[in-house]
Amino acid sequence: MRSTAVRRTALAASAAALALLVTACGGSSDDDGAAEGDKAKADRSAPAGGDKGEAGESAPAGDALTAAELEKVALAQADVKNGEVTSEIPADEDIAKDQVSTDGKACLPLAHAQAAVAQGEPAADVKRSWTGQTETESEGSGPDGQDMTEISVDMVRLNVASYADGGAEQALTELKAAVEQCAGGFTASVGSDKLRVAEVTTTAAPEGGDEGFAATLGVDIGKDANAPMKVVVVRKGATIASFSAANLSSMATGADFEVPAAVIDAQIAKLG
C-alpha cells in the first residue's frame, strides 16, 4: 500500500526546495511606493468599454488604486480551489527592488518581472504567493514494492501594482522591448545571488485584461536543457498583475511546464 508518510515528507521537502530556488532567483516584490499609494485617488475610472481596440491598441488606463484598494483586488485563498495563497511574504523571501540588477539595463524589466517586483514607479503595490501540487501514480515501485506517488510542485509569486499618469502602459511597453533586446540572455543579480538567463522567448499572453504579456526565461542550470521560469503580466486599467512561475521538477530537469491557469484567471477576474 502507498506510504502516506513518505508522500507527505516528499511534498514538504519539494515545497521548501522550490521556495529556496525561487528566492535565489528573484524572490517577491518590495514595498516601494506604498507611502505614495495613500495619496493616490480612491476611485478608478473604468477602461473605455473594458475591451481591447484594434490590433496593437488597448484600452486606456484609469486612476491608480491605493494600497488598501489593491488589498481588496489581490488574490485571496477564497479565489482558488486548489493550492495555498500567502498574503504575508516571509521577510527572507521579500526582495527589495534595489537588490535586483542586471548586466544590461534593458533587461532589468524582465528581472523585475521574474522577481515579482513591481515595474517602474507604482503608486502602490501588494504581493501574494501561491503554492500548489499535483500527485500522479508512479509507474515504478518503492524498495519494498509499495506504490509510489510522483509529486509536482508549482509556485507563483504575484505582484499587483497601480500606476498614475500612464505608468502601467509604459511598464508593458518596456517589458516587450526587453524581450526583443535580451532574447540572447542576460545575467541577473539578487543581492549576492546570481542567475544566468540563457534565453528569453515570448509566449501566448493571457486573455481577460486590457493588455497582456508572457515570456519564458531559460535559466542555465548546466545541463542540456535550460530550466524554464515563466513570467505573465496583465494590465487592467491602471493596475498591473505580474506573475512569476516556477516548477520544482522543471528547475531540476529543464522540462517545460504549464503556468497554473486557474491562478492567473482568478486574479484577472478580481481586477474587474
CSV table of C-alpha atoms in Angstrom, one decimal:
chain,number,residue,atom,x,y,z
A,1,MET,CA,0.0,0.0,0.0
A,2,ARG,CA,1.1,3.6,-0.6
A,3,SER,CA,3.2,5.2,2.1
A,4,THR,CA,1.4,8.3,3.2
A,5,ALA,CA,4.3,9.4,5.4
A,6,VAL,CA,6.7,9.2,2.6
A,7,ARG,CA,4.4,11.2,0.3
A,8,ARG,CA,3.9,13.9,2.9
A,9,THR,CA,7.6,14.2,3.6
A,10,ALA,CA,8.5,14.4,-0.1
A,11,LEU,CA,5.8,17.1,-0.6
A,12,ALA,CA,7.2,19.2,2.3
A,13,ALA,CA,10.8,18.9,1.0
A,14,SER,CA,9.8,19.7,-2.5
A,15,ALA,CA,7.9,22.9,-1.5
A,16,ALA,CA,10.8,24.0,0.7
A,17,ALA,CA,13.3,23.4,-2.1
A,18,LEU,CA,11.2,25.3,-4.6
A,19,ALA,CA,10.9,28.2,-2.3
A,20,LEU,CA,14.7,28.4,-2.0
A,21,LEU,CA,15.2,28.1,-5.7
A,22,VAL,CA,12.7,30.9,-6.5
A,23,THR,CA,14.1,33.2,-3.8
A,24,ALA,CA,17.6,32.8,-5.0
A,25,CYS,CA,16.4,33.6,-8.5
A,26,GLY,CA,14.4,36.6,-7.5
A,27,GLY,CA,12.0,36.4,-4.6
A,28,SER,CA,9.0,38.6,-4.4
A,29,SER,CA,8.2,42.3,-4.5
A,30,ASP,CA,9.2,45.2,-2.4
A,31,ASP,CA,7.0,47.9,-0.7
A,32,ASP,CA,8.4,50.8,-2.7
A,33,GLY,CA,5.7,53.4,-3.4
A,34,ALA,CA,3.4,52.2,-0.6
A,35,ALA,CA,3.6,55.6,1.2
A,36,GLU,CA,2.7,57.3,-2.1
A,37,GLY,CA,-0.2,54.9,-2.5
A,38,ASP,CA,-2.1,56.5,0.4
A,39,LYS,CA,-2.1,59.7,-1.6
A,40,ALA,CA,-3.5,58.1,-4.8
A,41,LYS,CA,-7.0,58.7,-5.8
A,42,ALA,CA,-9.6,56.4,-4.3
A,43,ASP,CA,-11.6,55.8,-7.4
A,44,ARG,CA,-10.6,54.2,-10.7
A,45,SER,CA,-12.4,55.2,-13.9
A,46,ALA,CA,-13.3,52.1,-15.9
A,47,PRO,CA,-11.3,51.4,-19.1
A,48,ALA,CA,-13.2,52.5,-22.2
A,49,GLY,CA,-15.6,49.7,-22.8
A,50,GLY,CA,-13.3,47.4,-20.9
A,51,ASP,CA,-12.2,45.8,-24.2
A,52,LYS,CA,-9.2,45.9,-26.4
A,53,GLY,CA,-9.4,48.0,-29.5
A,54,GLU,CA,-7.9,47.3,-33.0
A,55,ALA,CA,-4.8,45.2,-33.3
A,56,GLY,CA,-1.9,46.9,-31.4
A,57,GLU,CA,-4.3,49.1,-29.4
A,58,SER,CA,-5.5,48.6,-25.9
A,59,ALA,CA,-8.0,50.3,-23.5
A,60,PRO,CA,-6.6,53.4,-21.7
A,61,ALA,CA,-5.7,53.2,-18.0
A,62,GLY,CA,-7.8,54.8,-15.4
A,63,ASP,CA,-6.9,56.2,-11.9
A,64,ALA,CA,-4.4,54.5,-9.7
A,65,LEU,CA,-5.7,52.4,-6.8
A,66,THR,CA,-4.5,52.9,-3.2
A,67,ALA,CA,-2.7,50.1,-1.3
A,68,ALA,CA,-5.9,49.5,0.6
A,69,GLU,CA,-7.8,49.1,-2.6
A,70,LEU,CA,-5.2,46.8,-4.0
A,71,GLU,CA,-5.5,44.5,-1.0
A,72,LYS,CA,-9.2,44.0,-1.9
A,73,VAL,CA,-8.5,43.1,-5.5
A,74,ALA,CA,-5.4,40.9,-4.9
A,75,LEU,CA,-5.7,37.1,-4.9
A,76,ALA,CA,-7.1,35.6,-1.8
A,77,GLN,CA,-7.5,32.0,-0.6
A,78,ALA,CA,-11.2,32.0,-1.3
A,79,ASP,CA,-10.5,32.8,-5.0
A,80,VAL,CA,-8.8,29.5,-5.8
A,81,LYS,CA,-10.0,25.9,-5.4
A,82,ASN,CA,-6.5,24.4,-5.0
A,83,GLY,CA,-3.2,25.4,-3.5
A,84,GLU,CA,-2.3,27.8,-0.8
A,85,VAL,CA,-2.3,31.6,-1.1
A,86,THR,CA,0.1,33.5,1.2
A,87,SER,CA,-0.6,37.2,1.7
A,88,GLU,CA,2.3,37.8,4.2
A,89,ILE,CA,5.5,37.1,2.4
A,90,PRO,CA,8.3,35.9,4.8
A,91,ALA,CA,11.0,38.5,5.4
A,92,ASP,CA,13.8,36.3,4.0
A,93,GLU,CA,11.9,36.0,0.7
A,94,ASP,CA,10.9,39.7,0.4
A,95,ILE,CA,13.3,41.1,-2.1
A,96,ALA,CA,13.5,44.9,-2.5
A,97,LYS,CA,13.8,46.5,-5.9
A,98,ASP,CA,17.2,47.9,-5.2
A,99,GLN,CA,18.5,44.4,-4.6
A,100,VAL,CA,17.8,43.4,-8.2
A,101,SER,CA,20.2,44.3,-11.0
A,102,THR,CA,21.2,43.0,-14.5
A,103,ASP,CA,24.3,43.2,-16.6
A,104,GLY,CA,22.3,45.3,-19.1
A,105,LYS,CA,19.8,48.0,-18.2
A,106,ALA,CA,17.5,47.0,-21.0
A,107,CYS,CA,16.9,43.6,-19.4
A,108,LEU,CA,16.1,44.9,-15.9
A,109,PRO,CA,12.3,44.9,-16.5
A,110,LEU,CA,12.5,41.1,-17.1
A,111,ALA,CA,14.5,40.6,-13.9
A,112,HIS,CA,11.9,42.6,-12.0
A,113,ALA,CA,9.1,40.6,-13.5
A,114,GLN,CA,10.8,37.3,-12.7
A,115,ALA,CA,11.4,38.5,-9.1
A,116,ALA,CA,7.7,39.7,-8.9
A,117,VAL,CA,9.0,43.2,-8.2
A,118,ALA,CA,6.7,46.0,-9.4
A,119,GLN,CA,7.8,47.6,-12.7
A,120,GLY,CA,8.7,51.3,-12.8
A,121,GLU,CA,7.4,53.6,-10.1
A,122,PRO,CA,4.0,52.3,-8.9
A,123,ALA,CA,1.6,54.5,-6.8
A,124,ALA,CA,1.2,51.4,-4.6
A,125,ASP,CA,1.7,47.6,-4.8
A,126,VAL,CA,0.9,44.5,-2.8
A,127,LYS,CA,2.2,40.9,-3.1
A,128,ARG,CA,1.0,37.4,-2.8
A,129,SER,CA,2.3,33.9,-3.4
A,130,TRP,CA,0.5,30.7,-4.4
A,131,THR,CA,1.9,27.1,-4.0
A,132,GLY,CA,0.2,24.1,-5.3
A,133,GLN,CA,0.9,20.5,-6.2
A,134,THR,CA,-0.5,17.6,-8.3
A,135,GLU,CA,0.0,13.9,-7.5
A,136,THR,CA,0.1,11.1,-10.0
A,137,GLU,CA,0.8,7.4,-9.7
A,138,SER,CA,4.4,6.5,-10.5
A,139,GLU,CA,5.0,3.7,-13.0
A,140,GLY,CA,7.7,2.3,-10.7
A,141,SER,CA,7.6,0.9,-7.2
A,142,GLY,CA,9.4,1.6,-4.0
A,143,PRO,CA,12.2,-0.5,-2.5
A,144,ASP,CA,9.6,-2.7,-0.7
A,145,GLY,CA,7.3,-3.0,-3.7
A,146,GLN,CA,4.9,-0.3,-2.4
A,147,ASP,CA,3.1,2.0,-4.8
A,148,MET,CA,4.8,5.4,-5.3
A,149,THR,CA,3.4,8.8,-6.0
A,150,GLU,CA,5.1,11.5,-8.1
A,151,ILE,CA,4.5,15.0,-6.8
A,152,SER,CA,4.8,18.1,-9.0
A,153,VAL,CA,5.1,21.4,-7.0
A,154,ASP,CA,4.3,24.8,-8.6
A,155,MET,CA,4.9,28.2,-7.1
A,156,VAL,CA,3.6,31.5,-8.4
A,157,ARG,CA,4.8,34.8,-7.0
A,158,LEU,CA,2.4,37.7,-7.6
A,159,ASN,CA,2.7,41.5,-7.5
A,160,VAL,CA,-0.4,43.7,-8.0
A,161,ALA,CA,0.5,47.3,-8.6
A,162,SER,CA,-1.3,50.5,-9.6
A,163,TYR,CA,0.1,53.4,-11.6
A,164,ALA,CA,-0.6,57.0,-12.3
A,165,ASP,CA,-0.1,59.0,-15.5
A,166,GLY,CA,0.2,56.1,-17.9
A,167,GLY,CA,2.8,54.2,-15.9
A,168,ALA,CA,1.0,50.9,-16.4
A,169,GLU,CA,1.0,51.2,-20.1
A,170,GLN,CA,4.7,52.3,-20.1
A,171,ALA,CA,5.6,49.2,-18.0
A,172,LEU,CA,4.2,46.8,-20.6
A,173,THR,CA,6.0,48.7,-23.4
A,174,GLU,CA,9.3,48.4,-21.6
A,175,LEU,CA,8.8,44.6,-20.9
A,176,LYS,CA,8.0,43.9,-24.6
A,177,ALA,CA,11.1,45.9,-25.6
A,178,ALA,CA,13.2,43.9,-23.1
A,179,VAL,CA,12.3,40.6,-24.7
A,180,GLU,CA,13.5,41.8,-28.1
A,181,GLN,CA,16.8,43.3,-26.7
A,182,CYS,CA,17.5,40.4,-24.3
A,183,ALA,CA,16.4,37.4,-26.3
A,184,GLY,CA,20.0,36.1,-26.2
A,185,GLY,CA,20.1,36.1,-22.4
A,186,PHE,CA,21.4,38.2,-19.5
A,187,THR,CA,22.8,37.8,-16.0
A,188,ALA,CA,20.7,39.0,-13.1
A,189,SER,CA,21.8,39.6,-9.5
A,190,VAL,CA,19.6,39.5,-6.4
A,191,GLY,CA,21.7,40.5,-3.5
A,192,SER,CA,24.7,38.2,-3.5
A,193,ASP,CA,23.0,35.6,-5.7
A,194,LYS,CA,23.4,35.5,-9.5
A,195,LEU,CA,21.2,33.9,-12.1
A,196,ARG,CA,22.2,33.4,-15.7
A,197,VAL,CA,19.3,33.5,-18.1
A,198,ALA,CA,20.4,31.8,-21.4
A,199,GLU,CA,17.4,32.8,-23.5
A,200,VAL,CA,14.1,34.7,-23.4
A,201,THR,CA,11.2,33.7,-25.6
A,202,THR,CA,7.7,35.3,-25.9
A,203,THR,CA,4.7,33.0,-25.2
A,204,ALA,CA,1.0,33.5,-25.6
A,205,ALA,CA,-0.4,36.2,-23.4
A,206,PRO,CA,-3.5,35.5,-21.3
A,207,GLU,CA,-6.8,36.9,-22.1
A,208,GLY,CA,-9.1,38.9,-19.9
A,209,GLY,CA,-7.2,42.1,-19.4
A,210,ASP,CA,-6.7,45.3,-21.5
A,211,GLU,CA,-3.2,44.2,-22.4
A,212,GLY,CA,-1.0,41.2,-21.7
A,213,PHE,CA,2.5,39.8,-21.9
A,214,ALA,CA,4.1,36.4,-21.3
A,215,ALA,CA,7.6,35.1,-21.6
A,216,THR,CA,9.7,32.1,-20.7
A,217,LEU,CA,13.2,32.7,-19.2
A,218,GLY,CA,15.5,29.7,-19.9
A,219,VAL,CA,17.8,29.5,-16.9
A,220,ASP,CA,21.2,28.0,-17.3
A,221,ILE,CA,21.5,25.0,-14.9
A,222,GLY,CA,24.5,23.4,-16.6
A,223,LYS,CA,22.5,20.7,-18.4
A,224,ASP,CA,21.5,20.0,-21.9
A,225,ALA,CA,18.2,21.9,-21.4
A,226,ASN,CA,17.7,25.3,-19.7
A,227,ALA,CA,15.3,25.3,-16.8
A,228,PRO,CA,12.2,27.4,-17.6
A,229,MET,CA,10.9,30.1,-15.4
A,230,LYS,CA,7.9,32.0,-16.6
A,231,VAL,CA,6.5,35.5,-16.3
A,232,VAL,CA,3.0,36.6,-17.1
A,233,VAL,CA,1.9,40.3,-16.9
A,234,VAL,CA,-1.6,41.6,-17.3
A,235,ARG,CA,-2.8,45.2,-17.3
A,236,LYS,CA,-6.4,46.1,-16.4
A,237,GLY,CA,-6.8,49.9,-16.5
A,238,ALA,CA,-4.1,51.4,-14.3
A,239,THR,CA,-3.4,48.2,-12.5
A,240,ILE,CA,-0.8,45.5,-13.4
A,241,ALA,CA,-0.8,41.9,-12.1
A,242,SER,CA,2.6,40.4,-12.5
A,243,PHE,CA,3.1,36.6,-12.0
A,244,SER,CA,6.4,34.8,-11.7
A,245,ALA,CA,6.0,31.0,-12.0
A,246,ALA,CA,8.4,28.1,-11.4
A,247,ASN,CA,8.0,24.3,-11.1
A,248,LEU,CA,10.4,22.2,-8.9
A,249,SER,CA,10.8,19.3,-11.4
A,250,SER,CA,11.4,21.7,-14.3
A,251,MET,CA,14.0,23.6,-12.4
A,252,ALA,CA,15.9,20.3,-11.9
A,253,THR,CA,15.4,18.7,-15.4
A,254,GLY,CA,14.7,21.6,-17.8
A,255,ALA,CA,11.4,20.1,-18.9
A,256,ASP,CA,8.7,22.6,-19.8
A,257,PHE,CA,5.6,23.2,-17.6
A,258,GLU,CA,2.3,25.0,-17.8
A,259,VAL,CA,1.6,28.1,-15.7
A,260,PRO,CA,-1.4,27.3,-13.4
A,261,ALA,CA,-4.1,29.0,-15.5
A,262,ALA,CA,-6.6,28.9,-12.6
A,263,VAL,CA,-4.4,31.2,-10.6
A,264,ILE,CA,-4.0,33.7,-13.5
A,265,ASP,CA,-7.7,33.7,-14.3
A,266,ALA,CA,-8.7,34.2,-10.7
A,267,GLN,CA,-6.5,37.2,-10.3
A,268,ILE,CA,-7.6,38.8,-13.6
A,269,ALA,CA,-11.2,38.3,-12.7
A,270,LYS,CA,-10.7,40.2,-9.5
A,271,LEU,CA,-9.3,43.2,-11.4
A,272,GLY,CA,-12.8,43.8,-12.8
